Amino acid sequence: MKKTPLSDLLPHRIAIALLNSALLACALSPVYSASAAESISCTTAVSEANKALHQLGVKPIQHEKELVQLLKILNRDDVLPSSYVTTAQAKEAGWSGKDNSSLWNSWSLNKKSIGGDSLENKALPEKYRWYSADIEAVRGNRSPKRLAYSPETQTRYLTTDLYHSWVKISPCE
């Protein structure tokens, strides 16, 4: 049976990011094993993902602590915090849905972000149902930064260029 190279299965940038994440994990741990990967801190996982984004030549996230908190909430509850609303909920509350429109223009959406919408992207593993959450929205305006998560796995993916490049965020505590 002929093996298909990883680069044929995933877009080139994702393959590089996954490899870089694995290399960083190995470099940080004297003995790399599945159990060591499972016990990585979310702070370390986010830092590694940010380094991988930088190596891809795309903007890293600026507020790592906020992403760490979001990952911990998802790990604990399997759902986004109440500060997130779906696109449909935001539109029901008066948001226009336009790119240049702030969610915060609607009083009931003040301090909210978009999250919880289903996400289909060929770069993500097909065996899970994926959802997206906005990261680093500015004054209610959406940014190109998104977290892809699934309640079926603690592996998450991060993009800062609106779904063009992805890096894996290792399962973390």
PDB file of C-alpha atoms in Angstrom, residues 87-153:
ATOM      1  CA  THR A  87     -24.255  35.025  14.620  1.00  0.00           C
ATOM      2  CA  ALA A  88     -27.984  34.245  14.613  1.00  0.00           C
ATOM      3  CA  GLN A  89     -28.382  35.393  18.234  1.00  0.00           C
ATOM      4  CA  ALA A  90     -26.481  38.612  17.481  1.00  0.00           C
ATOM      5  CA  LYS A  91     -28.682  39.355  14.475  1.00  0.00           C
ATOM      6  CA  GLU A  92     -31.820  38.689  16.544  1.00  0.00           C
ATOM      7  CA  ALA A  93     -30.508  41.238  19.063  1.00  0.00           C
ATOM      8  CA  GLY A  94     -30.089  43.894  16.381  1.00  0.00           C
ATOM      9  CA  TRP A  95     -26.608  43.394  14.921  1.00  0.00           C
ATOM     10  CA  SER A  96     -26.496  44.011  11.167  1.00  0.00           C
ATOM     11  CA  GLY A  97     -23.975  41.247  10.496  1.00  0.00           C
ATOM     12  CA  LYS A  98     -21.836  43.550   8.366  1.00  0.00           C
ATOM     13  CA  ASP A  99     -18.056  43.406   8.681  1.00  0.00           C
ATOM     14  CA  ASN A 100     -17.793  47.068   9.635  1.00  0.00           C
ATOM     15  CA  SER A 101     -20.601  46.928  12.204  1.00  0.00           C
ATOM     16  CA  SER A 102     -19.787  46.640  15.897  1.00  0.00           C
ATOM     17  CA  LEU A 103     -21.738  44.128  17.950  1.00  0.00           C
ATOM     18  CA  TRP A 104     -21.625  46.648  20.745  1.00  0.00           C
ATOM     19  CA  ASN A 105     -23.888  49.062  18.859  1.00  0.00           C
ATOM     20  CA  SER A 106     -26.710  46.959  20.265  1.00  0.00           C
ATOM     21  CA  TRP A 107     -27.020  47.465  24.029  1.00  0.00           C
ATOM     22  CA  SER A 108     -27.771  43.787  24.732  1.00  0.00           C
ATOM     23  CA  LEU A 109     -24.590  42.757  22.879  1.00  0.00           C
ATOM     24  CA  ASN A 110     -22.246  45.062  24.801  1.00  0.00           C
ATOM     25  CA  LYS A 111     -19.009  43.230  25.688  1.00  0.00           C
ATOM     26  CA  LYS A 112     -20.066  40.161  23.637  1.00  0.00           C
ATOM     27  CA  SER A 113     -18.170  38.333  20.885  1.00  0.00           C
ATOM     28  CA  ILE A 114     -19.285  35.993  18.118  1.00  0.00           C
ATOM     29  CA  GLY A 115     -18.816  32.304  18.846  1.00  0.00           C
ATOM     30  CA  GLY A 116     -20.550  28.964  18.723  1.00  0.00           C
ATOM     31  CA  ASP A 117     -21.309  28.886  14.997  1.00  0.00           C
ATOM     32  CA  SER A 118     -20.542  25.611  13.246  1.00  0.00           C
ATOM     33  CA  LEU A 119     -17.385  25.648  11.161  1.00  0.00           C
ATOM     34  CA  GLU A 120     -16.541  23.574   8.127  1.00  0.00           C
ATOM     35  CA  ASN A 121     -12.973  23.803   6.914  1.00  0.00           C
ATOM     36  CA  LYS A 122     -11.061  21.150   4.982  1.00  0.00           C
ATOM     37  CA  ALA A 123      -7.935  21.880   6.990  1.00  0.00           C
ATOM     38  CA  LEU A 124      -9.567  20.592  10.195  1.00  0.00           C
ATOM     39  CA  PRO A 125      -9.919  16.881  11.019  1.00  0.00           C
ATOM     40  CA  GLU A 126     -13.189  15.664   9.520  1.00  0.00           C
ATOM     41  CA  LYS A 127     -14.036  13.236  12.315  1.00  0.00           C
ATOM     42  CA  TYR A 128     -15.160  16.058  14.636  1.00  0.00           C
ATOM     43  CA  ARG A 129     -17.878  18.736  14.532  1.00  0.00           C
ATOM     44  CA  TRP A 130     -16.069  22.075  14.683  1.00  0.00           C
ATOM     45  CA  TYR A 131     -17.235  25.444  15.981  1.00  0.00           C
ATOM     46  CA  SER A 132     -15.579  28.847  15.849  1.00  0.00           C
ATOM     47  CA  ALA A 133     -15.021  31.576  18.407  1.00  0.00           C
ATOM     48  CA  ASP A 134     -13.758  35.079  17.684  1.00  0.00           C
ATOM     49  CA  ILE A 135     -10.503  36.001  19.366  1.00  0.00           C
ATOM     50  CA  GLU A 136      -9.361  39.553  20.099  1.00  0.00           C
ATOM     51  CA  ALA A 137     -12.416  41.432  18.868  1.00  0.00           C
ATOM     52  CA  VAL A 138     -11.867  45.183  19.168  1.00  0.00           C
ATOM     53  CA  ARG A 139     -14.743  47.268  20.581  1.00  0.00           C
ATOM     54  CA  GLY A 140     -17.264  44.792  19.227  1.00  0.00           C
ATOM     55  CA  ASN A 141     -15.696  44.616  15.773  1.00  0.00           C
ATOM     56  CA  ARG A 142     -14.663  41.161  14.624  1.00  0.00           C
ATOM     57  CA  SER A 143     -11.010  40.432  13.959  1.00  0.00           C
ATOM     58  CA  PRO A 144      -9.655  37.766  11.562  1.00  0.00           C
ATOM     59  CA  LYS A 145      -8.570  35.697  14.568  1.00  0.00           C
ATOM     60  CA  ARG A 146     -10.587  32.569  15.342  1.00  0.00           C
ATOM     61  CA  LEU A 147     -10.378  29.552  17.589  1.00  0.00           C
ATOM     62  CA  ALA A 148     -11.735  26.293  16.176  1.00  0.00           C
ATOM     63  CA  TYR A 149     -12.951  23.952  18.903  1.00  0.00           C
ATOM     64  CA  SER A 150     -14.986  20.789  19.247  1.00  0.00           C
ATOM     65  CA  PRO A 151     -16.615  19.347  22.360  1.00  0.00           C
ATOM     66  CA  GLU A 152     -15.399  15.963  21.084  1.00  0.00           C
ATOM     67  CA  THR A 153     -11.675  16.716  21.514  1.00  0.00           C
TER      68      THR A 153
END
